[in-house]
Amino acid sequence: MKQNKIDERAYKKVIDVLKTQKQGITVADITAKTALPLETVKELVVIASDEYSGRMQVTESGEILYSFPRGFKSKYRGVGVTLKKVFQAVKKGAKTVGIWLFKTWIMLMLVGYFLLFMAIALIALVASTAISVSGSSDNRSSSRRNNGVGGFYAVSYILDLIIRIWFYSEISKSIDRSVYGYDYRAVKPKGRPLHHAVFSFVFGDGDPNADWEARERKAVISYIQANKGIISLPEFMILTGTAPQDAEQKITRYCVEFGGMPEATDDGTVLYRFEALLLRADTQDRSFAGLSAPIKRLHVFSKNTNKMNTWFAIINGINLVFGSYFLFFANTLGPIISNTQVRGSSYLYAIAYILFSGIFNNPLMVMTFILGIVPVSFAFLFYLIPALRYYNLGKTNEQIKLENLRKTLYQQVWEHPQLVHLEDVNPAAEEYRPKDFKGKTELLIKELGTYSIPEVKLAEDGTTIYSFPDLEREKLVIYKIRASVDASQFKLGSTIFDSHGKN
């Protein structure tokens, strides 16, 4: 059985659905649960029946019920199959390990460089203190002492500031906030690993709408199945949030993938029939009590607390300052060959140079790369990537809000096409409220007018009232046609053939 990567994913979806079913299930049932095209499901369910010795029951309607009473033990054996499974497991494990290593590397770069710079600064501070209390009367030593103490004042100030901030943070944690009516423990985030938190700051926590296509398709299929296989273009636009100029092309794709056919009535009303989706064993209504459109979730910058992200930004800023400092002096001062090169501002650089001289033959090159180029580049990207992501996130969320608003506005018009007040369209949830809400609402009502021309008049209070008589007529026609459909014609009927010989 040869399958490409996409087919294997689809095959797994079909198998996962089949494993949850104790009774027979049809192609339409599997399609509704997987959102895969009908033809794809027809092909894959036959492959599954062959591989796992499935039971096939042909009903009076001609539809086949698929079930797997013998379980899901594959008939395929041999070294090739075993090696394929091992390869897939290794590939999956390597991907998991790779992601973990990448997240851990980012954390180690941030925290590791911070600790390295603090260690160098602490060593320099200890050396400066030792020089200042040595009591030497040598003029050269005295000069060196003055340079060291004066030059390292900024470093000691930074260390003091960090210690004070940390101390305040620890003290604030120990305060019993319940005294002030605030249970700190009730809202404290629990147990998020540091490498996940750092990764979240830089790259976020993934797309909350990664499964959107499947969610949307399932919602449309559920609505079609709950409404006798018939859907109109306005209803489709409500469910998908698609603008009128794009809706016809999109619903045509649905017709191709799910066995739909457009149909025009005598008065010119166009509807879409998906009778193939009605041949199902599971007749449960999953349309959530009518025309209920799925809503896209807004993207968030990070699931970390603001305090945690602030600390990451501060630590990265410290790394950037130290890295820039070492890179600057490595390029301007170069190797330390005499005490006269050591000035106040270069004292920390001189201490680091002495330390690296005891380890490396070419300390300047190593310092330039390890203490300069690498941390500066990392710190720059650590700020740049979240900044770009934050900018794009705002635009993405505005588009999501507009799509969600389109759904709720179109639905309100569809429910009451003869009397539409834009002032009544006022959803409270943030997911429905783009910037310039009033302007966007007017834009969407004009957009809908390209599909059905509205009548506009002013109310006594000066507000604008829209009515869509053509939409009202279309709605009544659709409802009348649905009412005339006999749902019993789509019943599967009794079993007339059983592959396992049980009639």
XYZ file of C-alpha atoms in Angstrom:
503
model
C 0.000 0.000 0.000
C 1.725 3.154 -1.193
C 0.571 6.444 0.178
C 2.075 9.882 0.086
C 2.457 11.999 3.170
C -0.905 13.738 2.847
C -2.733 10.440 2.289
C -1.131 8.961 5.394
C -2.398 11.835 7.507
C -5.857 11.455 6.039
C -5.705 7.690 6.535
C -4.850 8.161 10.198
C -7.847 10.485 10.621
C -10.133 7.866 9.124
C -8.684 5.114 11.321
C -9.032 7.274 14.437
C -12.727 7.799 13.679
C -13.311 4.121 12.953
C -11.702 3.144 16.253
C -14.279 5.198 18.173
C -17.262 3.491 16.525
C -18.822 0.349 17.926
C -21.607 0.209 15.342
C -21.528 0.503 11.571
C -20.604 3.840 10.058
C -21.071 5.234 6.548
C -18.838 7.328 4.324
C -21.007 10.369 5.111
C -20.514 9.786 8.848
C -16.741 9.591 8.449
C -16.740 12.693 6.247
C -18.653 14.660 8.872
C -16.211 13.639 11.598
C -12.993 14.156 9.622
C -13.937 16.967 7.198
C -12.125 15.010 4.487
C -13.523 14.998 0.925
C -16.047 12.282 0.165
C -13.957 10.631 -2.530
C -10.922 10.542 -0.243
C -12.964 8.873 2.492
C -14.420 6.346 0.042
C -10.930 5.357 -1.041
C -9.385 5.206 2.426
C -12.197 3.342 4.175
C -11.868 0.521 1.633
C -8.125 0.385 2.303
C -8.827 0.283 6.050
C -11.358 -2.523 5.616
C -8.802 -4.531 3.696
C -5.959 -3.938 6.153
C -7.969 -4.576 9.328
C -10.480 -7.158 8.021
C -13.420 -4.818 8.375
C -17.037 -5.814 8.237
C -19.117 -4.357 5.377
C -22.904 -4.367 5.510
C -24.776 -3.294 2.390
C -28.104 -1.618 3.183
C -31.295 -1.329 1.131
C -30.299 2.189 0.111
C -27.096 0.822 -1.391
C -24.973 2.502 1.246
C -22.310 0.457 3.050
C -21.887 0.311 6.820
C -18.287 -0.201 7.913
C -17.362 -1.703 11.278
C -14.381 -3.547 12.759
C -15.536 -6.158 15.278
C -12.172 -7.957 15.100
C -10.233 -4.884 16.179
C -7.465 -3.063 14.402
C -4.721 -5.618 14.059
C -3.142 -5.053 10.668
C -2.827 -7.984 8.295
C 0.451 -6.600 7.015
C 3.485 -8.323 8.491
C 7.163 -8.632 7.733
C 10.419 -6.775 8.080
C 9.373 -3.967 5.748
C 6.309 -3.060 7.796
C 8.266 -3.267 11.056
C 11.049 -1.060 9.695
C 8.496 1.464 8.480
C 6.916 1.660 11.937
C 10.335 1.968 13.570
C 11.315 4.711 11.135
C 8.095 6.623 11.825
C 8.627 6.295 15.587
C 12.248 7.442 15.288
C 11.217 10.331 13.063
C 8.542 11.412 15.520
C 10.939 11.059 18.446
C 13.666 12.994 16.637
C 11.233 15.804 15.939
C 10.184 15.938 19.599
C 13.790 15.896 20.798
C 14.757 18.502 18.216
C 12.035 20.875 19.377
C 13.045 20.331 23.002
C 16.719 20.959 22.208
C 15.896 24.149 20.320
C 13.785 25.498 23.176
C 16.450 24.515 25.699
C 19.160 26.167 23.596
C 17.264 29.467 23.565
C 16.850 29.305 27.333
C 20.534 28.467 27.884
C 21.646 31.302 25.614
C 19.550 33.823 27.522
C 20.207 32.626 31.062
C 23.696 31.249 30.397
C 25.065 34.486 29.005
C 23.464 36.446 31.804
C 25.169 34.232 34.390
C 28.468 34.380 32.483
C 28.453 38.169 32.370
C 27.463 38.376 36.023
C 30.293 35.983 36.935
C 32.849 38.091 35.039
C 31.476 41.245 36.647
C 31.617 39.652 40.100
C 35.231 38.530 39.585
C 36.136 42.026 38.437
C 34.384 43.528 41.445
C 36.266 41.219 43.822
C 39.551 42.091 42.092
C 38.784 45.782 42.329
C 37.977 45.467 46.021
C 41.168 43.524 46.667
C 43.208 46.201 44.925
C 41.527 49.011 46.838
C 42.301 47.466 50.261
C 45.778 46.176 49.482
C 47.364 49.224 51.090
C 50.258 49.233 48.616
C 52.271 52.464 48.555
C 53.591 51.801 45.059
C 52.550 54.671 42.779
C 51.855 52.361 39.899
C 49.666 50.189 42.092
C 47.952 53.270 43.447
C 47.223 54.471 39.948
C 45.916 51.063 38.987
C 43.804 51.000 42.130
C 42.200 54.356 41.354
C 41.494 53.324 37.771
C 39.966 50.053 38.962
C 37.739 51.566 41.620
C 36.627 54.489 39.533
C 36.133 52.494 36.383
C 34.189 49.712 38.015
C 31.671 51.931 39.737
C 29.157 51.372 36.925
C 29.532 47.589 37.161
C 29.058 47.584 40.920
C 26.032 49.824 40.489
C 24.478 47.375 38.005
C 25.093 44.439 40.345
C 23.631 46.387 43.248
C 20.567 47.277 41.196
C 20.006 43.649 40.151
C 20.362 42.450 43.741
C 17.884 45.087 44.949
C 15.335 44.144 42.288
C 15.705 40.457 43.121
C 15.456 41.182 46.855
C 12.290 43.232 46.371
C 10.807 40.475 44.221
C 11.497 37.848 46.888
C 10.077 40.071 49.637
C 6.922 40.739 47.620
C 6.414 36.993 47.184
C 6.482 36.451 50.933
C 3.776 39.017 51.707
C 0.465 37.463 52.717
C -1.787 39.237 50.227
C -4.874 37.565 51.614
C -4.758 40.272 54.286
C -5.751 42.708 51.552
C -8.457 40.436 50.190
C -6.281 39.027 47.406
C -5.381 35.379 47.277
C -2.005 35.392 45.527
C -1.797 31.619 45.446
C -5.062 31.341 43.552
C -3.701 33.079 40.446
C -0.030 32.137 40.544
C 0.950 30.250 37.379
C 1.957 26.704 38.156
C 4.722 24.605 36.807
C 5.525 26.022 33.365
C 9.062 24.948 32.445
C 11.469 27.813 31.885
C 12.440 26.689 28.381
C 8.765 26.765 27.361
C 8.351 30.235 28.839
C 11.411 31.654 27.057
C 10.313 30.099 23.763
C 6.837 31.552 24.277
C 8.291 35.059 24.652
C 10.213 34.776 21.387
C 7.953 32.659 19.167
C 4.602 32.604 20.950
C 2.479 29.571 21.754
C 1.346 28.518 18.317
C -1.668 29.321 16.189
C -4.924 28.977 18.172
C -6.696 28.440 14.845
C -4.352 25.787 13.481
C -7.313 23.409 13.083
C -9.540 26.109 11.633
C -10.147 24.560 8.216
C -11.378 21.316 9.763
C -13.520 23.163 12.327
C -15.134 25.288 9.647
C -15.810 22.339 7.350
C -17.330 20.306 10.177
C -19.628 23.213 11.061
C -20.825 23.549 7.463
C -21.327 19.789 7.064
C -23.220 19.582 10.366
C -25.525 22.402 9.274
C -26.148 20.769 5.905
C -26.942 17.416 7.530
C -29.279 19.065 10.036
C -31.148 20.897 7.250
C -31.997 18.075 4.856
C -28.894 18.506 2.735
C -29.753 22.042 1.604
C -27.835 25.266 2.177
C -28.087 28.729 0.647
C -25.214 31.059 -0.165
C -26.134 33.559 2.614
C -26.140 30.737 5.162
C -22.782 29.581 3.829
C -21.405 33.116 4.181
C -22.604 33.250 7.791
C -20.946 29.950 8.662
C -17.638 30.697 6.950
C -17.375 34.481 7.270
C -16.698 34.696 3.545
C -17.398 37.913 1.644
C -19.996 37.715 -1.184
C -17.369 38.126 -3.918
C -15.529 35.016 -2.665
C -18.415 32.901 -1.365
C -19.534 31.402 -4.678
C -16.054 30.165 -5.525
C -15.629 28.686 -2.054
C -18.957 26.871 -1.992
C -18.134 25.448 -5.429
C -15.107 23.768 -3.861
C -17.404 22.330 -1.190
C -19.640 20.958 -3.943
C -16.669 19.239 -5.571
C -15.367 17.754 -2.324
C -18.659 16.810 -0.638
C -20.910 15.807 -3.511
C -22.931 19.009 -3.736
C -24.944 20.324 -6.674
C -26.204 23.867 -7.307
C -29.860 24.156 -8.191
C -31.951 27.101 -9.371
C -35.661 27.404 -8.591
C -38.263 28.812 -10.982
C -37.950 32.282 -9.445
C -34.158 32.282 -9.793
C -33.226 31.388 -6.215
C -30.013 29.374 -6.091
C -29.552 26.676 -3.479
C -27.047 23.878 -2.992
C -27.973 20.252 -2.351
C -25.601 17.803 -0.642
C -27.683 14.632 -0.619
C -24.631 12.364 -0.348
C -24.009 13.745 3.147
C -27.450 12.556 4.306
C -26.724 8.847 3.833
C -25.545 8.324 7.387
C -26.052 6.030 10.332
C -25.445 8.708 12.960
C -28.418 11.070 12.715
C -27.499 13.198 15.719
C -27.822 16.944 15.096
C -24.439 18.618 15.628
C -25.382 22.029 14.244
C -25.707 23.463 17.787
C -29.364 24.441 17.561
C -29.365 26.201 14.213
C -27.150 28.619 12.343
C -24.240 28.727 14.790
C -21.013 29.871 13.154
C -17.644 28.791 14.567
C -15.606 31.739 15.788
C -11.903 32.247 15.238
C -9.844 32.776 18.372
C -7.602 35.797 18.762
C -3.850 35.315 18.807
C -2.050 36.197 22.035
C 1.528 37.424 22.228
C 2.429 34.920 24.923
C 0.800 32.843 27.632
C 3.458 34.037 30.060
C 2.626 36.617 32.679
C 3.607 40.214 31.912
C 6.038 40.093 34.819
C 7.812 37.058 33.405
C 8.110 38.590 29.940
C 9.438 41.806 31.477
C 12.163 39.865 33.244
C 13.133 38.131 30.010
C 13.384 41.513 28.301
C 15.503 42.940 31.146
C 17.881 39.968 31.189
C 18.262 40.151 27.421
C 18.905 43.891 27.690
C 21.695 43.257 30.186
C 23.195 40.675 27.840
C 22.995 43.171 24.981
C 24.751 45.875 27.025
C 27.563 43.584 28.161
C 27.959 42.017 24.717
C 28.132 45.436 23.064
C 30.662 46.562 25.678
C 33.016 43.641 25.037
C 32.595 43.896 21.263
C 33.400 47.615 21.345
C 36.607 47.272 23.368
C 37.717 44.174 21.462
C 37.636 46.256 18.276
C 38.998 49.529 19.698
C 41.414 48.480 22.447
C 42.460 45.045 21.249
C 44.880 42.917 23.302
C 45.968 44.116 26.764
C 49.762 44.351 26.729
C 50.401 47.077 29.332
C 48.777 48.653 32.381
C 48.557 51.988 30.591
C 45.797 50.563 28.407
C 43.603 49.959 31.423
C 41.361 52.940 32.007
C 38.228 53.248 34.057
C 35.837 52.190 31.310
C 38.053 49.328 30.103
C 38.677 47.756 33.517
C 36.029 45.023 33.117
C 37.342 44.243 29.634
C 40.893 43.943 31.019
C 39.796 41.505 33.732
C 37.968 39.365 31.154
C 41.013 39.473 28.874
C 43.254 38.246 31.692
C 40.810 35.416 32.456
C 40.609 34.326 28.821
C 44.400 34.594 28.448
C 44.767 31.780 30.951
C 42.530 29.526 28.837
C 43.012 30.436 25.172
C 46.080 31.176 23.076
C 44.235 33.890 21.180
C 41.987 35.485 23.812
C 41.085 38.502 21.667
C 39.515 36.439 18.884
C 37.661 34.232 21.371
C 36.372 37.225 23.346
C 35.271 38.992 20.181
C 33.212 35.983 19.162
C 32.040 34.503 22.488
C 31.549 37.704 24.520
C 30.710 40.020 21.634
C 29.317 38.806 18.339
C 27.296 35.835 19.631
C 25.496 37.510 22.573
C 24.869 40.733 20.630
C 23.427 38.825 17.664
C 21.303 36.635 19.916
C 20.055 39.592 21.972
C 19.193 41.523 18.816
C 17.160 38.615 17.432
C 15.624 38.023 20.871
C 14.109 41.507 20.590
C 13.523 41.617 16.829
C 11.516 38.402 16.447
C 8.954 39.229 19.185
C 8.715 42.816 17.894
C 7.880 41.663 14.364
C 5.524 39.041 15.733
C 3.755 41.644 17.867
C 3.307 43.893 14.834
C 1.928 41.089 12.647
C -0.206 39.783 15.497
C -2.099 43.067 15.611
C -2.912 42.911 11.898
C -3.891 39.247 12.114
C -6.246 39.869 15.029
C -7.897 42.766 13.211
C -8.621 40.482 10.273
C -10.001 37.812 12.618
C -12.255 40.366 14.323
C -13.550 41.548 10.958
C -14.385 37.987 9.863
C -16.137 37.273 13.152
C -18.078 40.542 12.913
C -19.112 39.659 9.364
C -20.608 36.400 10.640
C -22.659 37.974 13.392
C -23.800 40.887 11.193
C -24.812 38.629 8.305
C -26.640 36.348 10.711
C -28.593 39.252 12.189
C -29.561 40.412 8.701
C -30.578 36.864 7.712
C -32.759 36.489 10.793
C -34.495 39.875 10.325
C -33.895 41.002 6.733
C -36.765 43.494 6.696
C -35.565 45.569 9.637
C -31.837 46.034 10.154
C -30.512 48.645 12.595
C -26.724 48.788 12.635
C -26.949 50.159 16.166
C -28.327 46.783 17.254
C -25.143 45.080 16.075
C -23.085 45.548 19.208
C -21.328 42.345 20.325
C -19.512 42.656 23.627
C -16.785 40.075 23.027
C -13.432 41.409 21.867
C -13.289 38.782 19.103
C -16.042 40.695 17.255
C -14.826 44.260 17.681
C -12.245 45.518 15.166
C -10.911 49.052 15.301
C -13.333 51.684 13.982
C -16.209 49.372 14.814
C -18.890 51.651 13.386
C -17.002 52.173 10.147
C -16.350 48.449 9.748
C -20.031 47.670 10.366
C -21.087 50.103 7.645
C -18.475 48.616 5.324
C -19.829 45.102 5.874
C -23.449 46.110 5.276
C -22.397 47.701 1.974
C -20.456 44.545 1.186
C -23.593 42.456 1.718
C -25.386 44.891 -0.579
C -23.311 43.583 -3.488
C -25.174 40.289 -3.076
C -28.626 41.614 -2.209
C -29.431 45.286 -2.828
C -30.941 46.847 0.314
C -33.592 49.503 0.699
C -32.475 52.373 2.915
C -34.582 54.833 4.878
C -34.258 57.073 7.907
C -36.089 56.373 11.142
C -37.750 59.122 13.164
C -34.733 59.329 15.453
C -32.425 59.898 12.477
C -30.881 56.429 12.417
C -30.575 54.451 9.200
C -32.787 51.423 8.624
C -31.846 48.808 6.052
C -34.171 46.209 4.593
C -33.309 43.350 2.240
C -36.540 42.239 0.511
C -34.733 39.941 -1.942
C -32.988 38.242 0.967
C -36.334 37.799 2.720
C -37.791 36.208 -0.410
C -34.766 33.902 -0.779
C -35.044 32.852 2.850
C -38.732 31.929 2.501
C -38.048 29.921 -0.659
C -35.228 27.982 1.006
C -37.361 27.191 4.047
C -40.262 26.072 1.840
C -38.062 23.738 -0.191
C -36.566 22.244 2.967
C -40.014 21.611 4.380
C -40.969 19.730 1.223
C -38.047 17.301 1.455
C -38.985 13.853 2.752
C -36.115 12.858 5.058
C -37.212 9.204 5.013
C -35.817 8.800 1.495
C -32.335 9.056 2.963
C -32.786 6.278 5.512
C -30.327 3.443 5.062
C -32.827 0.637 5.454
C -32.150 -2.939 6.476
C -28.983 -4.869 5.764
C -29.205 -6.986 2.610
C -25.622 -8.256 2.581
C -23.042 -8.824 5.314
C -19.415 -9.600 4.504
C -19.166 -11.524 7.785
C -22.218 -13.609 6.922
C -24.551 -12.217 9.617
C -27.881 -11.281 8.014
